[in-house]
Coordinates of C-alpha atoms and ligand atoms in Angstrom, one line a residue:
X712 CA 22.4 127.5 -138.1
X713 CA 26.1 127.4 -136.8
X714 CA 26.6 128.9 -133.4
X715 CA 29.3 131.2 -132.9
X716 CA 31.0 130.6 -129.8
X717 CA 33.7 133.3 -128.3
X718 CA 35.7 131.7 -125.8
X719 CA 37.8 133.6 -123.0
X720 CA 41.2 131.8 -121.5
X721 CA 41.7 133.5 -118.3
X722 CA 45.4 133.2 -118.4
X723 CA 47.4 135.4 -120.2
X724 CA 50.9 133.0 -119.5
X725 CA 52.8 132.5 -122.8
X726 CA 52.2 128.1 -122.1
X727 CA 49.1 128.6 -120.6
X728 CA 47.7 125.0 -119.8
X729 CA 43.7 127.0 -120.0
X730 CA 44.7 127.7 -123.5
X731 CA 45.7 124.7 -124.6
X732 CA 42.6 123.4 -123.4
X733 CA 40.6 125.8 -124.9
X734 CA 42.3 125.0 -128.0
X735 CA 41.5 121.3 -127.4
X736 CA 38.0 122.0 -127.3
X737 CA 38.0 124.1 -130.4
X738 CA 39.2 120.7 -132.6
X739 CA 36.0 118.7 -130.9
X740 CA 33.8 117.6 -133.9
X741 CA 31.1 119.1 -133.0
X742 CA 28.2 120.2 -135.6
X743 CA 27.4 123.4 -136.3
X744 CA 29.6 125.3 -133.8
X745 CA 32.0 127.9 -134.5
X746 CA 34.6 129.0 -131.7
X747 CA 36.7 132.0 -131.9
X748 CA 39.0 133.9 -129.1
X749 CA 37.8 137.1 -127.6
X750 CA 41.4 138.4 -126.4
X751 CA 41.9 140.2 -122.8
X752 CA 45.6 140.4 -123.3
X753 CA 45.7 143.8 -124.6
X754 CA 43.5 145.4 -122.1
X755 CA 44.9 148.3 -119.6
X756 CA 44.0 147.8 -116.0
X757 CA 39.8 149.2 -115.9
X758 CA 39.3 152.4 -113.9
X759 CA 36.4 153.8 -114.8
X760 CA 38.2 157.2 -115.9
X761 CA 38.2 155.1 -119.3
X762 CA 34.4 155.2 -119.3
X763 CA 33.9 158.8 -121.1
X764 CA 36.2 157.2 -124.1
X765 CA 36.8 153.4 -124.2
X766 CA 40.3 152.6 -126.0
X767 CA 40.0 150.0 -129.1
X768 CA 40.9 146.7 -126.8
X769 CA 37.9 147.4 -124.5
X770 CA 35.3 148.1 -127.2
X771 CA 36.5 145.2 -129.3
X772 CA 36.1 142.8 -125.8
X773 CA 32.3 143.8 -125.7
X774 CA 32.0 143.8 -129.4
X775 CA 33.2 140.3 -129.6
X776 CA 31.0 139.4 -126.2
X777 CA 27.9 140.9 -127.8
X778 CA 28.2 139.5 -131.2
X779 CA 28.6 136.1 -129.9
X780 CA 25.8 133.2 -129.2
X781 CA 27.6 132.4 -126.3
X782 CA 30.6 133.2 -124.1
X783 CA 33.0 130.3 -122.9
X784 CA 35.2 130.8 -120.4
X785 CA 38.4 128.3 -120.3
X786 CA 39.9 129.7 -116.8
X787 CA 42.7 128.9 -113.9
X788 CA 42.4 128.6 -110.7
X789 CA 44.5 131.5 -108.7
X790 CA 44.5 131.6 -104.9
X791 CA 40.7 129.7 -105.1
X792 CA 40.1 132.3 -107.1
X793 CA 39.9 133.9 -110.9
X794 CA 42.8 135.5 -112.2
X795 CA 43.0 139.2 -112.6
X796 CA 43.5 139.4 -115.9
X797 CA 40.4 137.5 -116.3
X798 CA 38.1 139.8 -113.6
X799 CA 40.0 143.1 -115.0
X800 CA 38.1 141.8 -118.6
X801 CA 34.9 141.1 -117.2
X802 CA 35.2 144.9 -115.2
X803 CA 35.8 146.1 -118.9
X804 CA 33.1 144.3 -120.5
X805 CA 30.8 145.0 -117.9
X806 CA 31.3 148.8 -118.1
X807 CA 30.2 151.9 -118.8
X808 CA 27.7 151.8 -117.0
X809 CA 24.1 150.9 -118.4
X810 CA 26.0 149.0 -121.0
X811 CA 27.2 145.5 -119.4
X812 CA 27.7 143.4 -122.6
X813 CA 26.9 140.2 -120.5
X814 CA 23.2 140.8 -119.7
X815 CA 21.1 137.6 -120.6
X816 CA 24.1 136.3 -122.5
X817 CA 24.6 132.3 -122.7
X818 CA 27.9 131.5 -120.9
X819 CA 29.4 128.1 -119.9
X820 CA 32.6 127.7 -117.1
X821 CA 35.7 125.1 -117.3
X822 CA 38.7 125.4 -116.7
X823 CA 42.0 123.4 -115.9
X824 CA 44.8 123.1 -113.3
X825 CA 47.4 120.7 -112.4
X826 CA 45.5 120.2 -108.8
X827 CA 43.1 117.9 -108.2
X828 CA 39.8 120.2 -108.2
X829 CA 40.6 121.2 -111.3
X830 CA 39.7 125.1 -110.9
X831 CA 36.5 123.8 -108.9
X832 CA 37.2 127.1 -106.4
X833 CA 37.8 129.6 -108.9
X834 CA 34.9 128.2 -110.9
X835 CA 32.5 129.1 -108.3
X836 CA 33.6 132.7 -108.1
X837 CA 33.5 133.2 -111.7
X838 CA 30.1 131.9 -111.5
X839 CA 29.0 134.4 -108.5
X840 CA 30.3 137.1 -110.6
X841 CA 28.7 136.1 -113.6
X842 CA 25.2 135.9 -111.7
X843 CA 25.8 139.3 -110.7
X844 CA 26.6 140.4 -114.5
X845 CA 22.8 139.0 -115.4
X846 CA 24.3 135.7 -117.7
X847 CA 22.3 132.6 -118.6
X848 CA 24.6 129.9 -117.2
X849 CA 25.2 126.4 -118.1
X850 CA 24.9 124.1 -114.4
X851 CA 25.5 120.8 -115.5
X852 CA 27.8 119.4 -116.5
X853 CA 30.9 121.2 -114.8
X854 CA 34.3 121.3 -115.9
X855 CA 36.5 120.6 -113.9
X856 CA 39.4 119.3 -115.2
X857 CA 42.9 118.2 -113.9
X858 CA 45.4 118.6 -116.3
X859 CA 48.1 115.9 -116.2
X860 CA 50.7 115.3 -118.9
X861 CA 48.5 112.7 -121.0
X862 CA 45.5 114.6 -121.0
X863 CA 46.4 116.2 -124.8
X864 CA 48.0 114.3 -127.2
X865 CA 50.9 115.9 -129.6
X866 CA 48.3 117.6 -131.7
X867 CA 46.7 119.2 -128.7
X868 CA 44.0 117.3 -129.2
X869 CA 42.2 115.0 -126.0
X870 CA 44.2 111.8 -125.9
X871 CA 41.6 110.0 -124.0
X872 CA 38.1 109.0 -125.5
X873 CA 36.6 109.2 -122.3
X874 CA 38.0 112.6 -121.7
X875 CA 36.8 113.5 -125.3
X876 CA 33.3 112.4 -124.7
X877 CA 33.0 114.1 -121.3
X878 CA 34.1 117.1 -122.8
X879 CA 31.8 116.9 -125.8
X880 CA 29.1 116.3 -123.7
X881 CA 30.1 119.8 -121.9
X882 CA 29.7 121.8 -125.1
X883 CA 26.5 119.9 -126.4
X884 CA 24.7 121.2 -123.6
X885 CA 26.1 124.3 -124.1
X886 CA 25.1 124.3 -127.4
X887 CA 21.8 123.0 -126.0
X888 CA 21.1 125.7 -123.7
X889 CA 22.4 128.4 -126.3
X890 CA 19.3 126.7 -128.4
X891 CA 16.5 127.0 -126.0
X892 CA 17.4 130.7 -124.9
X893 CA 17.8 132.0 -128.6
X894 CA 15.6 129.9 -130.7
Ligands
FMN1290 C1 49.3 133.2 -108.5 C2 49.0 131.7 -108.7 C3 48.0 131.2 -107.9 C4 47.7 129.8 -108.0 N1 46.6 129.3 -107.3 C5 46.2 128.1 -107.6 C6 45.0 127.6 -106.9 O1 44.4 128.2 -106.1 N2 44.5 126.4 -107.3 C7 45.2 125.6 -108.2 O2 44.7 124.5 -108.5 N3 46.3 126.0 -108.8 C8 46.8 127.3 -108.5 N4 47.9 127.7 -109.2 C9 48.6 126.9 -110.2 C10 47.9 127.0 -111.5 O3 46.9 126.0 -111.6 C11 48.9 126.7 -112.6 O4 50.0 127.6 -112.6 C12 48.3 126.6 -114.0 O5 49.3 126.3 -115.0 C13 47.7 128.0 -114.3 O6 46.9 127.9 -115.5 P1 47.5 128.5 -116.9 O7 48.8 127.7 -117.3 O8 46.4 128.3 -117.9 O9 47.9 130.0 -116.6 C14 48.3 129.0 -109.0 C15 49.3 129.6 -109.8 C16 49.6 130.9 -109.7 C17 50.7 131.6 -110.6

């Protein structure tokens, strides 16, 4: 059965080093694994006076959330933190209340930055906050990835094997995990 992956870049920049990631991983060959974008760039700041009547970009976030096997989030680093564009999505998705479209969903956490931890910081927020939000998180291995001018080659694809394989090895568990909570 293929897996349907929805992957969330927490950067909404126009050369957004996350996305290009994200897109990196998207041309891994791995079997059986679909990935598609679930978009937060056209969400309005949350306040819950939304909650009585959700505009289209926040019910198509938990609609793609909820339809997917898993959720993969491809994130900066901001002050040792998450971005707010990526929290103000998770606030939408996790809202109205009663209805947080993460509960017991599969979710795994990289993420890339031109300093050496590699998002390390904002990685372990995102991952508090995703406790809270009742996911099934991937532990090992963690992303962290520094992102230096040879890591993609002119196809956006990983330039390195090594690279490649530790990558790969990233999503298999994913997929691995996505397995033994669904099957
Ligand atoms: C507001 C702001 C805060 C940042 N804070 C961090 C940080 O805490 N750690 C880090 O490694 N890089 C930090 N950076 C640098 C980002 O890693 C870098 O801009 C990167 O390109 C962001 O990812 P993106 O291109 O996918 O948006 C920060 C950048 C901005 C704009």
């Amino acid at each position: 059965m293929t897996l349907r992956i929805g992957y969330i870049v927490g950067s909404i920049a126009s050369g957004s080093i996350n996305r290009k990631l994200a897109e990196a991983i998207t041309k891994l060959p791995v079997e059986d694994v679909e990935f598609f974008e679930i978009p937060i760039n056209e969400l309005p700041l949350y306040s819950y006076d939304f909650d009585a009547d959700y505009p289209a970009a926040g019910k198509e976030l938990k609609a793609g959330i909820e339809g997917a096997d898993g959720i993969l989030f491809v994130t900066p680093e901001y002050n040792r933190s998450i971005p707010g564009v990526l929290k103000n999505a998770i606030d939408w998705a996790s809202r109205p209340w009663g209805t947080n479209s993460f509960n017991q969903k599969v979710v795994a956490v990289v993420g890339t930055s031109p300093g050496a931890i590699g998002t390390a910081a904002g990685q372990q927020h995102l991952k508090s906050i995703l406790a809270f939000l009742n996911t099934i998180q991937l532990g090992q291995p963690e992303g962290y990835i520094q992102f230096t001018p040879e890591l993609l080659n002119e196809s956006g694809e990983f330039a390195n094997d090594g690279t490649k394989q530790f990558v790969s090895s990233i999503i298999e568990a994913f997929v691995a995990l996505i397995h033994k909570v669904n099957d």
